[in-house]
Coordinates of C-alpha atoms in Angstrom, one line a residue:
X1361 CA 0.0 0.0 0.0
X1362 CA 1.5 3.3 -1.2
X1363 CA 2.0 6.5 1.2
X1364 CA -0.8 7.9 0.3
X1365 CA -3.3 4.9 0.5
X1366 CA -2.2 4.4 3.7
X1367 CA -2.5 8.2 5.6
X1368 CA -6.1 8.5 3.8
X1369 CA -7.6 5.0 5.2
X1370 CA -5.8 6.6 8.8
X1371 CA -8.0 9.6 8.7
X1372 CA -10.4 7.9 7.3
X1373 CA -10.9 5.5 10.5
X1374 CA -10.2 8.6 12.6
X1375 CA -13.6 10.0 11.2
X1376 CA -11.4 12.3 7.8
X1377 CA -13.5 10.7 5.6
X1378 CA -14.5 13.4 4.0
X1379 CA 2.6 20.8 -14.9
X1380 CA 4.0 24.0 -16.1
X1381 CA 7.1 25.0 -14.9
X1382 CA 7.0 28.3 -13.2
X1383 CA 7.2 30.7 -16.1
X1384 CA 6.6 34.1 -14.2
X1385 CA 9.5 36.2 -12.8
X1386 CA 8.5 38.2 -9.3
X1387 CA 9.9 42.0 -8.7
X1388 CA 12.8 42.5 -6.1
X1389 CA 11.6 41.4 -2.8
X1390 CA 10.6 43.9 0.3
X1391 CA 12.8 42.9 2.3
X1392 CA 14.9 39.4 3.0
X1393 CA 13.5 36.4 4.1
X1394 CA 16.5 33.7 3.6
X1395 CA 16.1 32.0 6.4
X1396 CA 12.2 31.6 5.9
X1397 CA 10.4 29.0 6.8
X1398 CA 12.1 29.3 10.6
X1399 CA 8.9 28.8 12.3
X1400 CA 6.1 26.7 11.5
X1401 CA 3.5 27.5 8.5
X1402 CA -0.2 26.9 8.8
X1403 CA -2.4 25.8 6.1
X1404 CA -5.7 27.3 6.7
X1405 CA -8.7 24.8 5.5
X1406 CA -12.0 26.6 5.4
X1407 CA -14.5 23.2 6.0
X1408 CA -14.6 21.2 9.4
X1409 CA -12.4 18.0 9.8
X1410 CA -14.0 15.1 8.2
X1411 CA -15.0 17.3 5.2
X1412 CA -13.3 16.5 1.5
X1413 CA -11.5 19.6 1.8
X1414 CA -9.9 18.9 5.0
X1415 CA -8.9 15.5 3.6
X1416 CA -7.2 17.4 0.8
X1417 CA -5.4 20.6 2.8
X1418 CA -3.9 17.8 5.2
X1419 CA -2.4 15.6 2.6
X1420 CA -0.6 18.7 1.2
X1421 CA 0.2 19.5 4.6
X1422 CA 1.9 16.5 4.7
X1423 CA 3.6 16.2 1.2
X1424 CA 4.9 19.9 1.6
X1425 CA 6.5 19.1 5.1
X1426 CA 8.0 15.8 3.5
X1427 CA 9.3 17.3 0.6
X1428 CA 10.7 20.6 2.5
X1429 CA 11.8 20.0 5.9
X1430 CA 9.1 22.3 6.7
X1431 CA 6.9 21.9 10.1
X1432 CA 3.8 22.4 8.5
X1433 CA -0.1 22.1 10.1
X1434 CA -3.6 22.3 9.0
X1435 CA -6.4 25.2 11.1
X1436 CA -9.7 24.3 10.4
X1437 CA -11.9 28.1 10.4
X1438 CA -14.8 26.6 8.6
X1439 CA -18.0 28.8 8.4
X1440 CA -19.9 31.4 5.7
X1441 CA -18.7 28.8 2.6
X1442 CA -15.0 29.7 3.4
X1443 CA -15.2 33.2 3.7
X1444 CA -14.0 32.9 7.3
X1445 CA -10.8 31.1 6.2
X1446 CA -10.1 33.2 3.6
X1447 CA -10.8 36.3 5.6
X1448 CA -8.7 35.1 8.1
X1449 CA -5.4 34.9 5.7
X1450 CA -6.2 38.5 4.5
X1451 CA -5.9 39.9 7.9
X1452 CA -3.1 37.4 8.8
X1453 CA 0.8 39.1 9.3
X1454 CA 2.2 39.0 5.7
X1455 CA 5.3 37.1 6.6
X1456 CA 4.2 33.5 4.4
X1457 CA 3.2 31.8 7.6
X1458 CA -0.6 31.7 7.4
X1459 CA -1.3 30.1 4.0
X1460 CA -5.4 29.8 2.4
X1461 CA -5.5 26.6 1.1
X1462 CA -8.8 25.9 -0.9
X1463 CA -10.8 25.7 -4.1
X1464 CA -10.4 29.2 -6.0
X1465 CA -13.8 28.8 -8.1
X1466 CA -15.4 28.5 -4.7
X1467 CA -13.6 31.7 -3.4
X1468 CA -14.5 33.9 -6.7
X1469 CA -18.1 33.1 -6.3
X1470 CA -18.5 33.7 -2.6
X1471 CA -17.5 37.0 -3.5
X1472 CA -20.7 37.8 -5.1
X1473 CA -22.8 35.7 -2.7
X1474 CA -22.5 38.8 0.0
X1475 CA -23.8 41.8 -0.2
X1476 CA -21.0 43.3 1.8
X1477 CA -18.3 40.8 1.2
X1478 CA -15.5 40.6 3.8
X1479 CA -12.5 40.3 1.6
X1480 CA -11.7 41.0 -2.2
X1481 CA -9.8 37.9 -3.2
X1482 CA -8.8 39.3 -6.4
X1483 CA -6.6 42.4 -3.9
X1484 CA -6.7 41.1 -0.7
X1485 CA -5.2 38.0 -1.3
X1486 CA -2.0 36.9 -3.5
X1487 CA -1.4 33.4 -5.1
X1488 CA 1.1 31.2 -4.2
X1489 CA 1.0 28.2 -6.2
X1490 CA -1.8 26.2 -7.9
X1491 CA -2.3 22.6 -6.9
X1492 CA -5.0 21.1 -9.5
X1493 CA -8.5 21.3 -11.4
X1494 CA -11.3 19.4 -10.6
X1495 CA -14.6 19.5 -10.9
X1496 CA -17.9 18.1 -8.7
X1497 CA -19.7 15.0 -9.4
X1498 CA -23.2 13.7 -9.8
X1499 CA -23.7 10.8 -8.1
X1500 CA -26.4 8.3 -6.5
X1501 CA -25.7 5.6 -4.1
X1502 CA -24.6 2.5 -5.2
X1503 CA -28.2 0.4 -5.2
X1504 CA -29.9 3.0 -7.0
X1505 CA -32.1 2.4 -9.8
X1506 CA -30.5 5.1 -11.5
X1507 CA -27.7 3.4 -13.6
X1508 CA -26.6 6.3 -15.8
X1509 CA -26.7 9.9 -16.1
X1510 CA -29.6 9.5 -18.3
X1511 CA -31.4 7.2 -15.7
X1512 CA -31.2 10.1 -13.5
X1513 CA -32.4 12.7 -16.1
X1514 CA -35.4 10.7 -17.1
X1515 CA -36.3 10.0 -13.6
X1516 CA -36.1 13.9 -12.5
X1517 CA -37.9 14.8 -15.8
X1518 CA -40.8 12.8 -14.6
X1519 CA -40.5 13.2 -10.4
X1520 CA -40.2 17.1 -10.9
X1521 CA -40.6 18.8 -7.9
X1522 CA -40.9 15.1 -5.8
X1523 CA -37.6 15.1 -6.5
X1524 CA -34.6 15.9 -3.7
X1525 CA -31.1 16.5 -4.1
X1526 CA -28.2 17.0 -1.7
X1527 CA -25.7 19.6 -2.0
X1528 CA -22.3 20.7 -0.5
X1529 CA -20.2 23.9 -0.7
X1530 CA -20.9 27.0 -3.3
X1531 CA -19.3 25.1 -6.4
X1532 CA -21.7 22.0 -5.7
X1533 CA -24.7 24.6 -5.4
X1534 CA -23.8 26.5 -8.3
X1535 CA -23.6 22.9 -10.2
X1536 CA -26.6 21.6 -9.2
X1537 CA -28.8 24.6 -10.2
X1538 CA -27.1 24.7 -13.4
X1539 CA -27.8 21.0 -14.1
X1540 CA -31.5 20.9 -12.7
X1541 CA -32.1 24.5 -14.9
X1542 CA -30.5 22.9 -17.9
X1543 CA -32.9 19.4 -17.7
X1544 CA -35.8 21.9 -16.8
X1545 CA -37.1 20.2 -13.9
X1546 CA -37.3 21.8 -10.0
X1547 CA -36.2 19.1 -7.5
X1548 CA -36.0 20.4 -3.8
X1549 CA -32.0 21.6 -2.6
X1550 CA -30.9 20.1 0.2
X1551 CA -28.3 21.9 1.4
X1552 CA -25.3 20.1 3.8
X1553 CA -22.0 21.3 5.4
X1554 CA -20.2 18.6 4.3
X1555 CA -20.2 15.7 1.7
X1556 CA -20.3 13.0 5.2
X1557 CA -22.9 14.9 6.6
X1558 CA -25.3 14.2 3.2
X1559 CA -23.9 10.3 3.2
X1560 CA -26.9 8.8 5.9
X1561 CA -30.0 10.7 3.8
X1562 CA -28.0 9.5 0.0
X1563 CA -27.7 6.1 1.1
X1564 CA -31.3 5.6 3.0
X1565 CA -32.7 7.3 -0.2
X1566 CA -34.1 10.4 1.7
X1567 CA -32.9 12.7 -1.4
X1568 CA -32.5 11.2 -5.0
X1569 CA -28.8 12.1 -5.9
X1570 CA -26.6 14.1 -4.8
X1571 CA -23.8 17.0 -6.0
X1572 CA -20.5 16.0 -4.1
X1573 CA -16.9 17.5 -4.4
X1574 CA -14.4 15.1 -6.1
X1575 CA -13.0 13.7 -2.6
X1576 CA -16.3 12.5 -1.3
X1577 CA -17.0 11.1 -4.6
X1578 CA -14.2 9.4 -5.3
X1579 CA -13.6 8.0 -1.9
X1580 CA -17.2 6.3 -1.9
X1581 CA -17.0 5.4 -5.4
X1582 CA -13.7 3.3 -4.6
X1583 CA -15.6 1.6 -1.5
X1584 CA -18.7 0.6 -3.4
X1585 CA -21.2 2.6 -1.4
X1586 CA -21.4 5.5 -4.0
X1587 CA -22.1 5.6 -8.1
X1588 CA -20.6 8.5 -10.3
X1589 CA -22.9 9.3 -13.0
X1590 CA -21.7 12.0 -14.5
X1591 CA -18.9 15.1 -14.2
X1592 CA -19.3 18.7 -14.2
X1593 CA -16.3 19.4 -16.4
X1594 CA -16.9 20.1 -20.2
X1595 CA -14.7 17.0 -21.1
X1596 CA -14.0 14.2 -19.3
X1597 CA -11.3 14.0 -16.7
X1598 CA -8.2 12.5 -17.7
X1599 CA -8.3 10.2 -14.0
X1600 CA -11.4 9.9 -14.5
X1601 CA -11.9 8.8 -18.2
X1602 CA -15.0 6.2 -17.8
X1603 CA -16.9 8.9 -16.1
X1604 CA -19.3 10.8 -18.5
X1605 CA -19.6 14.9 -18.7
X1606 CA -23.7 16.1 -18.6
X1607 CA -22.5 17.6 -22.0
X1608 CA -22.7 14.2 -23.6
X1609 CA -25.8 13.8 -21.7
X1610 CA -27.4 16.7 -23.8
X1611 CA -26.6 19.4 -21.2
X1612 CA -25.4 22.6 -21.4
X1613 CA -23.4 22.4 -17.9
X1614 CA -19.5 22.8 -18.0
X1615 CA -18.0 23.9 -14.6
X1616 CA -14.3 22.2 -13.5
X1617 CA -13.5 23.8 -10.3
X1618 CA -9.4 25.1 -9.5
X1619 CA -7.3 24.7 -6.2
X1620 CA -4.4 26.9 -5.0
X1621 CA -2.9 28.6 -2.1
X1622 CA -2.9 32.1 -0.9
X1623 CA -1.0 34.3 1.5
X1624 CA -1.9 37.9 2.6
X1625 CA -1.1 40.1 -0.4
X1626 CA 1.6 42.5 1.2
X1627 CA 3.5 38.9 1.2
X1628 CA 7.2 40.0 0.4
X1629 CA 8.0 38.3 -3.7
X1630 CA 11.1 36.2 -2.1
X1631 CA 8.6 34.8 0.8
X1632 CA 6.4 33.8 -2.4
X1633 CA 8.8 32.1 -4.4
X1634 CA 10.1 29.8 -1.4
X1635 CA 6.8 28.9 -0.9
X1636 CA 5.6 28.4 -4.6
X1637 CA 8.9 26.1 -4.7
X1638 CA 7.9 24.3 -1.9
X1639 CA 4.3 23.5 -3.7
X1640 CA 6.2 22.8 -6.6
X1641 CA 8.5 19.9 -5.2
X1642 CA 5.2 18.4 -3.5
X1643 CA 3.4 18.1 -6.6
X1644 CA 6.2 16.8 -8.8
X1645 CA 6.4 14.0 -6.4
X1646 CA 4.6 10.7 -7.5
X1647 CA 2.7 10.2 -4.3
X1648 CA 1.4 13.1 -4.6
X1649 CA 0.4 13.5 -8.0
X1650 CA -1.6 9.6 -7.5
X1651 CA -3.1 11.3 -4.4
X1652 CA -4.7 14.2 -6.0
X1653 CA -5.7 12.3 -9.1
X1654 CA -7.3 9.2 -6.8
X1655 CA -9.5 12.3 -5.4
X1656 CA -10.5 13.2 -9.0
X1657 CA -8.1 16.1 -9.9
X1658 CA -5.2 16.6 -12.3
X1659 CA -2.8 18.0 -11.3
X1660 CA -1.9 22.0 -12.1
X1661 CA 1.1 23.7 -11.7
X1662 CA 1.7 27.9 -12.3
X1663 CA 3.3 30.3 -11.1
X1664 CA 2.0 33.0 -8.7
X1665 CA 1.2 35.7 -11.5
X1666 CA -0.7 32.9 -13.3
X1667 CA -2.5 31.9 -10.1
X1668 CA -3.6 35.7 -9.4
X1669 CA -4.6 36.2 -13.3
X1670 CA -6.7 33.0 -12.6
X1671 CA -8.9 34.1 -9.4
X1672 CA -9.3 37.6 -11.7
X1673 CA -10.9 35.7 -14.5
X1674 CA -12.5 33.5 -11.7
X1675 CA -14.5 36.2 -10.6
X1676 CA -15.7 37.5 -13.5
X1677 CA -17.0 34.2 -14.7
X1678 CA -18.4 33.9 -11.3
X1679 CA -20.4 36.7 -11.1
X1680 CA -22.7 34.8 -14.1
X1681 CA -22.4 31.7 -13.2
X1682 CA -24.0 32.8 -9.3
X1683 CA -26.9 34.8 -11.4
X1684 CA -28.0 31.2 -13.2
X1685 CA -27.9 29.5 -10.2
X1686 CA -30.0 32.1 -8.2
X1687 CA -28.3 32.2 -5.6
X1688 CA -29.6 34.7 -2.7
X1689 CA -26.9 37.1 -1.2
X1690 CA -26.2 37.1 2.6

């Protein structure tokens, strides 16, 4: 059993159960920072132990220590769909210690789902390093009737609002609605913190399907418990290459969510560079790279400019993709 294999079924029993080069060049740095890291770096995960997420953030954890020498550890601040964690980084010391770890699609959309958002990620945060894409998955659990994507469509088509699905974090919202919209059926959202907290009411059939982030479905998928229908990404995954898109399913609906890290943006360049190097040397290493793809990613390496060009783009494409999926403002 590889490395990886191994620290996932840990957490798992401990209740977790849920490449370009760099091709930018960074200005002259503030101020020195050679001996950095001296102390020990956080990795801030904005969802609760046991969530996908958290599964994720402390793998990296992990492969970044291994791979560094760094003392590296994981702060849960979940709450407000990770506005809290990110929030937090923004208001952090800008000396590379305190580092946002998390889904970049989900953090350019929450910016439009408050009136009065807390942080601008786009100014008040600066990338690091990108770590992969990945998109959510619709799946159903594994004695469903529903054997395809199709299955599923038909079924919704004809249950309309009967219907109930389960949904986790703003990228499975945002998903959901724009699958549902696209079929033109109007199933009842049923909204969860995390993917395990939606497991009991998917597997006694209490909702019909569910939205789940790539961790939660791929983890159940690989124990038998859950069935992948379909992806949210235009194309299918290259991990994930038996798993059809709802594009070939007649749907309209291509979304593939993007992870990366983040410090506060007065960061100093050469405190940036150590730490996209350290990202770097993680994700080149096999483990790694079988980790992320086993929780139905590839893998995505860039440089900090191309990381902070991303989460720009991000939110503009965000600020649509919210208004199809009508979702209220807090």
């Amino acid at each position: 059993m590889t490395k990886w294999k191994m620290n996932l079924s840990r957490r798992m029993a401990m209740g977790l159960m849920g490449a370009t080069m760099l091709t930018g060049s960074l200005a002259a740095p503030a101020f020195a920072q050679d001996d950095f890291p001296s102390e020990t770096i956080t990795f801030v995960c904005a969802f609760p132990a046991g969530s996908g997420a958290d599964v994720l953030v402390r793998y990296l954890a992990e492969a970044v220590s291994e791979t560094s020498g760094a003392t590296v550890i994981v702060e849960n601040k979940a709450g407000a769909a990770g506005n809290i964690a990110a929030e937090f980084t923004a208001r952090a010391d800008p000396d590379g210690y305190t580092v946002y770890v998390h889904a970049g699609s989900s953090t350019a959309m929450n910016y439009h789902l408050w009136n009065n958002p807390p942080i601008d990620p786009r100014t008040d945060l600066r990338g690091v390093a990108a770590i992969n894409r990945q998109p959510f998955y619709i799946l159903v659990p594994a004695d469903s009737p529903h054997q395809t994507i199709e299955d599923l469509n038909a079924f919704l088509l004809e249950a309309g609002e009967d219907a109930t699905y389960s949904t986790t974090a703003t990228s499975g919202r945002v998903l959901g609605a724009a699958y549902v919209q696209a079929l033109g059926v109007n199933p009842v959202e049923v909204q969860y913190a995390t993917g395990p907290d939606a497991l009991v009411d998917l597997m006694s059939g209490a909702v019909d399907f569910g939205v789940a982030d790539p961790v939660f479905a791929m983890v159940h998928a690989e124990d038998g418990t859950m069935r992948v229908l379909a992806t949210g990404a235009g194309e299918r995954m290259g991990i994930a290459p038996d798993i059809p898109t709802l594009v070939e399913s007649g749907l309209d609906v291509a979304q593939i969510g993007w992870w990366a890290a983040w410090v506060p943006a007065e960061t100093p360049d050469d405190v940036v560079m150590k730490l996209n190097e350290m990202f770097q040397a993680a994700l080149e290493d096999e483990e790694t790279t079988a980790f992320l793809n086993s929780m139905g990613g590839d893998v995505w390496v860039a440089s900090p400019e191309e990381v902070d060009a991303m989460m720009v783009e991000s939110v503009d494409e965000a600020e649509e993709l919210v208004e199809i999926a009508d979702l209220p403002k807090n």
